[in-house]
Structure formats: structure tokens, C-alpha cells
Tab-separated table of C-alpha atoms (C1' of nucleotides) in Angstrom:
chain	number	residue	atom	x	y	z
M	9	MET	CA	104.819	-44.661	-71.363
M	10	ARG	CA	105.383	-41.089	-72.378
M	11	ASP	CA	109.080	-40.658	-71.771
M	12	ILE	CA	111.895	-43.162	-71.702
M	13	ASP	CA	115.082	-42.837	-69.765
M	14	ILE	CA	118.578	-42.896	-71.104
M	15	ALA	CA	119.127	-46.572	-70.396
M	16	GLU	CA	116.102	-47.489	-72.440
M	17	VAL	CA	117.104	-45.224	-75.273
M	18	ALA	CA	120.513	-46.853	-75.206
M	19	GLU	CA	118.966	-50.295	-75.218
M	20	LEU	CA	116.468	-49.553	-77.960
M	21	SER	CA	118.825	-47.652	-80.197
M	22	GLY	CA	122.045	-49.480	-79.535
M	23	VAL	CA	123.686	-46.142	-78.858
M	24	ARG	CA	125.662	-45.911	-75.641
M	25	ALA	CA	124.546	-43.687	-72.837
M	26	SER	CA	127.822	-41.792	-72.997
M	27	THR	CA	127.200	-41.189	-76.680
M	28	LEU	CA	123.679	-40.008	-75.982
M	29	ARG	CA	124.997	-37.498	-73.457
M	30	PHE	CA	127.612	-36.454	-75.972
M	31	TYR	CA	124.958	-35.996	-78.651
M	32	GLU	CA	122.848	-33.970	-76.288
M	33	GLU	CA	125.781	-31.765	-75.484
M	34	LYS	CA	126.307	-31.279	-79.203
M	35	GLY	CA	122.667	-30.373	-79.598
M	36	LEU	CA	121.840	-33.334	-81.807
M	37	ILE	CA	119.216	-34.663	-79.462
M	38	ALA	CA	117.404	-33.159	-76.500
M	39	SER	CA	116.205	-34.694	-73.282
M	40	HIS	CA	112.782	-33.656	-72.170
M	41	GLY	CA	113.182	-33.527	-68.432
M	42	ARG	CA	114.558	-35.512	-65.578
M	43	ARG	CA	113.474	-38.134	-63.106
M	44	GLY	CA	115.849	-37.341	-60.319
M	45	LEU	CA	119.088	-36.904	-62.215
M	46	ARG	CA	118.067	-39.184	-65.014
M	47	ARG	CA	117.360	-37.738	-68.377
M	48	LEU	CA	114.007	-38.511	-69.887
M	49	PHE	CA	113.612	-38.615	-73.625
M	50	ASP	CA	110.635	-38.525	-75.897
M	51	PRO	CA	110.433	-41.793	-77.826
M	52	ALA	CA	110.803	-39.712	-80.982
M	53	VAL	CA	114.466	-39.471	-80.077
M	54	LEU	CA	114.764	-42.912	-81.608
M	55	ASP	CA	113.819	-41.553	-85.019
M	56	ARG	CA	116.260	-38.783	-84.464
M	57	LEU	CA	119.005	-41.231	-83.665
M	58	ALA	CA	118.157	-43.222	-86.756
M	59	LEU	CA	118.446	-40.027	-88.735
M	60	ILE	CA	121.814	-39.363	-87.176
M	61	ALA	CA	122.965	-42.886	-87.956
M	62	LEU	CA	121.859	-42.385	-91.531
M	63	GLY	CA	123.737	-39.161	-91.781
M	64	ARG	CA	126.881	-40.673	-90.363
M	65	ALA	CA	126.614	-43.672	-92.629
M	66	SER	CA	126.329	-41.336	-95.559
M	67	GLY	CA	129.472	-39.514	-94.642
M	68	PHE	CA	128.145	-36.409	-92.935
M	69	THR	CA	129.923	-35.185	-89.845
M	70	LEU	CA	127.995	-34.658	-86.638
M	71	ASP	CA	128.231	-30.927	-87.156
M	72	GLU	CA	126.747	-31.192	-90.603
M	73	ILE	CA	124.002	-33.387	-89.260
M	74	GLY	CA	123.339	-30.836	-86.559
M	75	ARG	CA	122.852	-28.199	-89.211
M	76	MET	CA	120.233	-30.373	-90.864
M	77	PHE	CA	117.832	-29.799	-88.035
M	78	ALA	CA	115.963	-26.539	-87.982
M	79	PRO	CA	116.178	-24.568	-84.741
M	80	ASP	CA	112.718	-25.889	-83.888
M	81	GLY	CA	114.098	-29.407	-84.031
M	82	ARG	CA	112.267	-30.560	-87.114
M	83	PRO	CA	114.550	-32.082	-89.743
M	84	ARG	CA	115.052	-29.596	-92.529
M	85	ILE	CA	117.029	-31.628	-94.952
M	86	ASP	CA	118.360	-29.986	-98.042
M	87	ARG	CA	117.531	-32.213	-100.986
M	88	LYS	CA	120.344	-30.781	-103.039
M	89	MET	CA	122.773	-31.642	-100.291
M	90	LEU	CA	121.492	-35.188	-100.351
M	91	ALA	CA	121.990	-35.443	-104.076
M	92	THR	CA	125.492	-34.056	-103.732
M	93	LYS	CA	126.312	-36.542	-101.042
M	94	ALA	CA	124.844	-39.336	-103.128
M	95	ASP	CA	127.152	-38.392	-105.978
M	96	GLU	CA	130.056	-38.340	-103.590
M	97	LEU	CA	129.134	-41.783	-102.350
M	98	ASP	CA	128.946	-42.920	-105.928
M	99	ARG	CA	132.513	-41.885	-106.554
M	100	THR	CA	133.621	-43.519	-103.348
M	101	ILE	CA	131.903	-46.713	-104.356
M	102	ARG	CA	133.562	-46.748	-107.746
M	103	ARG	CA	136.906	-46.244	-106.110
M	104	LEU	CA	136.353	-49.006	-103.626
M	105	ASN	CA	135.191	-51.312	-106.380
M	106	ALA	CA	138.478	-50.862	-108.161
M	107	MET	CA	140.354	-51.451	-104.933
M	108	ARG	CA	138.427	-54.582	-104.167
M	109	ASP	CA	139.026	-56.010	-107.606
M	110	GLY	CA	142.675	-55.192	-107.297
M	111	LEU	CA	142.997	-56.785	-103.905
M	112	ARG	CA	141.098	-59.796	-105.099
M	113	HIS	CA	143.494	-60.164	-107.977
M	114	ALA	CA	146.541	-59.647	-105.845
M	115	ALA	CA	145.291	-62.331	-103.509
M	116	VAL	CA	145.410	-64.956	-106.232
M	117	CYS	CA	148.053	-63.491	-108.483
M	118	PRO	CA	150.640	-66.096	-109.467
M	119	ALA	CA	153.487	-63.601	-109.865
M	120	PRO	CA	156.325	-64.428	-107.495
M	121	SER	CA	156.183	-60.970	-105.984
M	122	HIS	CA	153.372	-58.471	-106.134
M	123	MET	CA	155.693	-55.887	-107.518
M	124	GLU	CA	156.215	-58.052	-110.584
M	125	CYS	CA	152.534	-58.385	-111.335
M	126	PRO	CA	151.338	-55.912	-113.955
M	127	THR	CA	147.842	-55.839	-112.547
M	128	PHE	CA	149.162	-55.063	-109.118
M	129	ARG	CA	151.341	-52.313	-110.461
M	130	ARG	CA	148.382	-50.847	-112.309
M	131	LEU	CA	146.421	-50.898	-109.076
M	132	LEU	CA	149.319	-49.163	-107.421
M	133	ARG	CA	149.231	-46.424	-109.993
M	134	VAL	CA	145.512	-45.952	-109.450
M	135	ALA	CA	146.008	-45.763	-105.713
M	136	ALA	CA	148.910	-43.376	-105.967
M	137	ALA	CA	147.206	-41.167	-108.513
M	138	GLY	CA	143.839	-41.063	-106.824
M	139	LYS	CA	145.091	-39.428	-103.627
M	140	MET	CA	142.332	-41.492	-102.231
M	141	GLU	CA	140.861	-41.483	-98.821
M	142	ALA	CA	140.951	-44.592	-96.704
M	143	PRO	CA	137.535	-45.873	-95.716
M	144	LYS	CA	137.455	-45.846	-91.942
M	145	LYS	CA	138.054	-49.163	-90.310
M	146	THR	CA	134.888	-50.965	-89.350
M	147	LYS	CA	135.066	-51.415	-85.641
M	148	LYS	CA	132.950	-54.407	-84.805
M	149	SER	CA	131.793	-55.473	-81.381
M	150	ARG	CA	132.429	-52.392	-79.323
M	151	ARG	CA	130.323	-53.453	-76.386
M	152	LYS	CA	131.335	-54.539	-72.916
M	153	SER	CA	133.528	-52.110	-71.001
O	4	MET	CA	170.406	-39.346	-110.441
O	5	ARG	CA	170.687	-42.000	-107.815
O	6	ASP	CA	168.937	-40.463	-104.857
O	7	ILE	CA	166.217	-37.864	-104.671
O	8	ASP	CA	165.637	-35.470	-101.851
O	9	ILE	CA	162.531	-35.078	-99.796
O	10	ALA	CA	161.214	-32.164	-101.811
O	11	GLU	CA	161.390	-34.206	-104.981
O	12	VAL	CA	159.739	-37.163	-103.360
O	13	ALA	CA	157.000	-34.864	-102.152
O	14	GLU	CA	156.591	-33.400	-105.596
O	15	LEU	CA	156.614	-36.724	-107.408
O	16	SER	CA	154.396	-38.562	-104.993
O	17	GLY	CA	152.079	-35.791	-103.927
O	18	VAL	CA	152.837	-36.684	-100.330
O	19	ARG	CA	153.840	-33.800	-98.105
O	20	ALA	CA	157.302	-33.581	-96.664
O	21	SER	CA	155.874	-33.563	-93.159
O	22	THR	CA	154.036	-36.758	-93.982
O	23	LEU	CA	157.169	-38.313	-95.404
O	24	ARG	CA	159.035	-37.533	-92.190
O	25	PHE	CA	156.130	-38.948	-90.251
O	26	TYR	CA	156.174	-42.118	-92.346
O	27	GLU	CA	159.882	-42.480	-91.835
O	28	GLU	CA	159.450	-42.134	-88.109
O	29	LYS	CA	156.820	-44.838	-88.280
O	30	GLY	CA	159.188	-47.051	-90.206
O	31	LEU	CA	157.072	-47.125	-93.342
O	32	ILE	CA	159.774	-45.661	-95.512
O	33	ALA	CA	163.492	-45.157	-95.030
O	34	SER	CA	165.791	-42.408	-96.181
O	35	HIS	CA	169.087	-43.510	-97.533
O	36	GLY	CA	171.386	-40.784	-96.330
O	37	ARG	CA	171.654	-37.033	-96.132
O	38	ARG	CA	172.931	-34.146	-98.167
O	39	GLY	CA	173.602	-31.741	-95.384
O	40	LEU	CA	170.492	-32.095	-93.304
O	41	ARG	CA	168.381	-33.142	-96.206
O	42	ARG	CA	167.121	-36.667	-96.410
O	43	LEU	CA	167.915	-38.542	-99.562
O	44	PHE	CA	165.663	-41.278	-100.779
O	45	ASP	CA	166.035	-44.082	-103.230
O	46	PRO	CA	163.590	-43.537	-106.086
O	47	ALA	CA	162.065	-46.885	-105.111
O	48	VAL	CA	160.465	-45.021	-102.255
O	49	LEU	CA	157.885	-43.921	-104.802
O	50	ASP	CA	156.733	-47.517	-105.255
O	51	ARG	CA	156.674	-47.859	-101.550
O	52	LEU	CA	154.497	-44.787	-101.211
O	53	ALA	CA	152.173	-46.099	-103.876
O	54	LEU	CA	151.933	-49.305	-101.905
O	55	ILE	CA	151.118	-47.342	-98.793
O	56	ALA	CA	148.495	-45.337	-100.651
O	57	LEU	CA	146.996	-48.572	-101.872
O	58	GLY	CA	146.901	-49.988	-98.400
O	59	ARG	CA	145.296	-46.874	-96.994
O	60	ALA	CA	142.777	-46.759	-99.790
O	61	SER	CA	141.896	-50.350	-99.030
O	62	GLY	CA	141.253	-49.593	-95.420
O	63	PHE	CA	144.444	-50.789	-93.769
O	64	THR	CA	145.870	-48.696	-90.975
O	65	LEU	CA	149.437	-47.456	-91.189
O	66	ASP	CA	150.418	-49.982	-88.547
O	67	GLU	CA	148.930	-52.805	-90.556
O	68	ILE	CA	150.695	-51.570	-93.638
O	69	GLY	CA	153.925	-51.451	-91.695
O	70	ARG	CA	153.492	-55.083	-90.805
O	71	MET	CA	153.194	-55.930	-94.488
O	72	PHE	CA	156.835	-55.161	-95.031
O	73	ALA	CA	159.324	-57.769	-94.000
O	74	PRO	CA	162.139	-56.559	-91.732
O	75	ASP	CA	164.363	-56.489	-94.797
O	76	GLY	CA	162.001	-53.999	-96.339
O	77	ARG	CA	160.651	-56.158	-99.122
O	78	PRO	CA	156.858	-56.267	-99.219
O	79	ARG	CA	155.638	-59.521	-97.777
O	80	ILE	CA	151.940	-59.277	-98.396
O	81	ASP	CA	149.689	-61.918	-96.991
O	82	ARG	CA	147.338	-62.999	-99.762
O	83	LYS	CA	144.754	-64.231	-97.311
O	84	MET	CA	144.734	-60.829	-95.670
O	85	LEU	CA	144.127	-59.252	-99.034
O	86	ALA	CA	141.194	-61.537	-99.683
O	87	THR	CA	139.778	-60.769	-96.277
O	88	LYS	CA	140.108	-57.070	-96.878
O	89	ALA	CA	138.505	-57.463	-100.280
O	90	ASP	CA	135.510	-59.129	-98.664
O	91	GLU	CA	135.331	-56.348	-96.144
O	92	LEU	CA	135.412	-53.785	-98.910
O	93	ASP	CA	132.639	-55.709	-100.600
O	94	ARG	CA	130.419	-55.353	-97.576
O	95	THR	CA	131.243	-51.684	-97.286
O	96	ILE	CA	130.395	-51.174	-100.918
O	97	ARG	CA	127.051	-52.892	-100.538
O	98	ARG	CA	126.267	-50.711	-97.570
O	99	LEU	CA	127.221	-47.550	-99.365
O	100	ASN	CA	125.177	-48.576	-102.363
O	101	ALA	CA	122.084	-48.819	-100.205
O	102	MET	CA	122.884	-45.453	-98.673
O	103	ARG	CA	123.391	-43.805	-102.000
O	104	ASP	CA	120.117	-45.149	-103.353
O	105	GLY	CA	118.361	-43.972	-100.246
O	106	LEU	CA	119.838	-40.514	-100.431
O	107	ARG	CA	119.059	-40.317	-104.101
O	108	HIS	CA	115.470	-41.170	-103.373
O	109	ALA	CA	115.210	-38.771	-100.475
O	110	ALA	CA	116.520	-36.033	-102.709
O	111	VAL	CA	113.600	-36.345	-105.105
O	112	CYS	CA	110.961	-37.765	-102.785
O	113	PRO	CA	107.668	-35.894	-103.107
O	114	ALA	CA	106.555	-36.553	-99.523
O	115	PRO	CA	106.059	-33.274	-97.669
O	116	SER	CA	108.505	-34.321	-94.988
O	117	HIS	CA	111.159	-36.995	-95.171
O	118	MET	CA	109.744	-38.609	-92.084
O	119	GLU	CA	106.525	-39.276	-93.939
O	120	CYS	CA	108.200	-41.049	-96.815
O	121	PRO	CA	108.116	-44.825	-96.471
O	122	THR	CA	111.294	-45.246	-98.449
O	123	PHE	CA	113.097	-42.779	-96.263
O	124	ARG	CA	111.869	-44.511	-93.138
O	125	ARG	CA	113.043	-47.829	-94.488
O	126	LEU	CA	116.443	-46.308	-95.132
O	127	LEU	CA	116.407	-45.019	-91.604
O	128	ARG	CA	115.773	-48.495	-90.289
O	129	VAL	CA	118.637	-49.868	-92.336
O	130	ALA	CA	120.958	-47.169	-91.049
O	131	ALA	CA	119.856	-47.598	-87.456
O	132	ALA	CA	120.062	-51.366	-87.601
O	133	GLY	CA	123.347	-51.560	-89.422
O	134	LYS	CA	125.409	-49.845	-86.736
O	135	MET	CA	127.283	-48.689	-89.739
O	136	GLU	CA	130.505	-46.879	-89.969
O	137	ALA	CA	130.688	-43.512	-91.597
O	138	PRO	CA	133.006	-43.367	-94.599
O	139	LYS	CA	135.566	-40.729	-93.766
O	140	LYS	CA	135.002	-37.350	-95.271
O	141	THR	CA	136.832	-36.811	-98.497
O	142	LYS	CA	139.032	-33.856	-97.899
O	143	LYS	CA	139.671	-32.225	-101.189
O	144	SER	CA	142.304	-29.651	-101.967
O	145	ARG	CA	144.543	-29.742	-98.961
O	146	ARG	CA	147.457	-27.992	-100.538
O	147	LYS	CA	148.819	-24.522	-99.968
O	148	SER	CA	150.043	-23.773	-96.455
X	8	DT	C1'	181.581	-14.005	-96.822
X	9	DC	C1'	177.037	-13.401	-95.796
X	10	DT	C1'	172.254	-14.179	-96.443
X	11	DT	C1'	168.599	-16.811	-97.562
X	12	DG	C1'	165.461	-20.328	-97.661
X	13	DA	C1'	164.519	-24.964	-97.508
X	14	DC	C1'	165.250	-28.442	-94.607
X	15	DC	C1'	166.037	-30.245	-89.788
X	16	DT	C1'	164.249	-31.864	-84.760
X	17	DC	C1'	161.100	-32.302	-81.156
X	18	DA	C1'	157.074	-31.347	-78.896
X	19	DA	C1'	152.685	-30.099	-79.073
X	20	DG	C1'	148.422	-29.228	-81.463
X	21	DT	C1'	144.392	-30.678	-84.595
X	22	DT	C1'	140.095	-33.109	-85.941
X	23	DC	C1'	136.464	-36.416	-85.188
X	24	DA	C1'	133.703	-39.001	-82.457
X	25	DC	C1'	133.587	-40.687	-78.615
X	26	DT	C1'	135.137	-43.012	-73.983
X	27	DT	C1'	136.893	-42.954	-69.366
X	28	DG	C1'	137.738	-41.492	-64.687
X	29	DA	C1'	136.801	-39.275	-60.461
X	30	DA	C1'	133.687	-37.567	-57.511
X	31	DC	C1'	128.943	-37.026	-56.548
X	32	DT	C1'	123.488	-37.718	-56.315
X	33	DG	C1'	119.239	-39.661	-55.627
X	34	DG	C1'	115.256	-43.128	-56.437
X	35	DC	C1'	114.123	-47.411	-54.864
X	36	DA	C1'	114.657	-52.272	-52.526
X	37	DG	C1'	115.121	-54.142	-48.146
D	30	DC	C1'	116.547	-45.428	-42.721
D	31	DT	C1'	120.270	-47.140	-45.325
D	32	DG	C1'	122.881	-48.669	-49.171
D	33	DC	C1'	123.257	-49.760	-53.644
D	34	DC	C1'	123.852	-48.751	-58.137
D	35	DA	C1'	122.826	-46.583	-62.128
D	36	DG	C1'	122.649	-42.429	-63.203
D	37	DT	C1'	125.014	-37.420	-63.135
D	38	DT	C1'	128.947	-33.651	-64.229
D	39	DC	C1'	133.262	-32.117	-65.942
D	40	DA	C1'	137.630	-32.671	-67.469
D	41	DA	C1'	140.727	-35.304	-69.600
D	42	DG	C1'	142.098	-39.189	-72.473
D	43	DT	C1'	141.974	-42.094	-76.886
D	44	DG	C1'	143.416	-43.228	-81.574
D	45	DA	C1'	144.440	-42.358	-86.276
D	46	DA	C1'	147.026	-39.701	-89.218
D	47	DC	C1'	148.974	-35.915	-89.709
D	48	DT	C1'	150.204	-30.709	-89.235
D	49	DT	C1'	152.196	-26.844	-86.970
D	50	DG	C1'	155.397	-24.072	-84.333
D	51	DA	C1'	159.701	-22.777	-82.384
D	52	DG	C1'	164.246	-22.694	-82.814
D	53	DG	C1'	168.369	-24.508	-85.291
D	54	DT	C1'	171.453	-25.859	-89.453
D	55	DC	C1'	173.568	-25.779	-93.707
D	56	DA	C1'	174.416	-25.761	-99.074
D	57	DA	C1'	174.258	-22.590	-102.405
D	58	DG	C1'	173.713	-18.101	-104.712
D	59	DA	C1'	174.941	-12.859	-104.775
DNA sequence: TCTTGACCTCAAGTTCACTTGAACTGGCAG
DNA sequence: CTGCCAGTTCAAGTGAACTTGAGGTCAAGA
């Protein structure tokens, strides 16, 4: 079993065929030939997809991820970039921690209205001051048509 | 100084005028009249904007935030929803923590290639398995034309 | 009074990461 | 041989949250 077709890649990776085609178009992955019309991929594409998932999960855009692969296809990951992104994640995490605590408090706060709760108002100030970025909504269960 | 105009709101809140108009169109805020063409806002709009910033920072969409205001305009925040969102944030935070640790490791990993580093490969598996959502890119410094 | 500049409206454009639709192709089961 | 069906292409659509552009208006300063 040298090459696997797009359906198998989709199955094994959990990435939709349409997404795989999209990634190929973007140059993030490459198919290795065809059986009829069907793309054939080297099983190593699975590592590649994992790498892409990692990049995405870490906040890189697809374009940035694309730039992380040398022209020859081998990942050429800049360690400094990783450290930078790790620091960025760290700040994000701190921010979200504050948010979570605030929400948690607001959820049980006995003040008649949130606007009358000092903790809530403090949270508000943090949110307003931070010019913070919303974490993208987690879209669960995007399978089936 | 009863009402403030859109420029002042923008200045005080850090939210662009175009965004304020957009929010008004969406029903998230309301202007209270006009001086000529210029919208006038009640200073309370600043609290409202802080509330919106908080919601966004916590991962709510603008539509969801809109639904948090009763028709009369007073915030009617569902405490259960807050708790749910807090839990969601918690999961996100855990995920990002793992990512950050992984990146941090990859940044200093002595393996000749990341693909040969067991820790990196483990991180890859986590990322691939998680079907995780990328945290939106933090766009810094979007001011000036 | 006239000019200016900030604001106005409305429609369309932007970015990101995909998904969907229409029309078509071709390997394989029957 | 014939259909089926899962694949293919290409263009266009989606959704979230805004931003931008064109063309218009008006309060205030010179």
C-alpha cells in the first residue's frame, strides 16, 4: 500500500476531501499522482496534515504554515517563531483565564444586576481596556452534509 | 454634558466609528438622537460597549451578545450561559496550554528535525486528534487609516 | 456667506478557511 | 457494455465582523 486516495486520507485524518483539495490548491499538501481522476497521496501526507493541524491550533494562518515548509517540502520550522508564538499563546491563556474567572463569578454573583456587581464591573474594565480578541467559536460536529 | 457624539464614543471606548455604526445597525447599541447628522449617544453606551467587549472576549458572537439584552435594553444575562461559556473557556485554555508547552519544547528541542523528536510527534498527535480550533490571530495596532 | 471637514448612508469589499453547486469523468460491479 | 457513484474542476457562496468607497449633508469657523 504505497499510495492512498483522497477518501482514505480524509478518513484517516478526519479532514474533509474538499479541505484536502483546498489545501493542495494552497500548496500545503501535494498529491503524488492519480488513479483515473482520483488523487493519490503518500501516507506521509498524514504527518503533514497533523503538522498543519498543530499550526492552526497554535494560531498560525494557513499562509504562515505554508511558509514553514521549505520549497522541497521538508518542514523548515523556525524555532524562534515557535517561541514567539508560544509567548503569544501564553498571553492569550492569561487573558482567557481572567475571562473565565470573571464569567464564573458572574454566573453565581448574588448582585441583583450584573452591572451592580463590583467584580463584574472590574471584569468589564479589563475587557474594555484589553481590546481583546475573541477566541473563535468552537464548531463541534461539522460532519454530515 | 448629557450626550456624547460618535467621535467621542470612539475616542473613549477605542471602538471605531464605523464599528459603532455597525453595532447600531445590528441593534447592539442605540444612538439617542442627532446633532445635525451626527449621532448622539448616552454615556451609558460606554458600559454597553464594555459589555460587548467582554462578551466577544469570552467567545460569544455578536448575535449571541445581542440576545443578552432584553428588548428594553437592560442586560438580561443568563447565568447558566455564563457558566457554560466559562467551562468552554476552560477547555480552550487547557488545549492552548498543551499547545504552548509543545511549541516551547519544539523551540528548544535538540533533535535534528522536528519530525524526529518524540515530544513533537506526541504534540502532533494531540493536534491531529483534537480537531482543534485555531485561536484567532491577534491583530495588533489596527489604527491609522 | 462660503468653505471645510467630520459625519452621514448604502452598497460593496475584505479576510480566513472552507463548503457548495453544477457539470463532467472514469474505474469497477453486474 | 452499461450505470453508478465517488471522484474531478471551477466558480461562487458562506459567515463573522468589520472596513472602505462614493457621493451627500450640515454645523461651525474664517
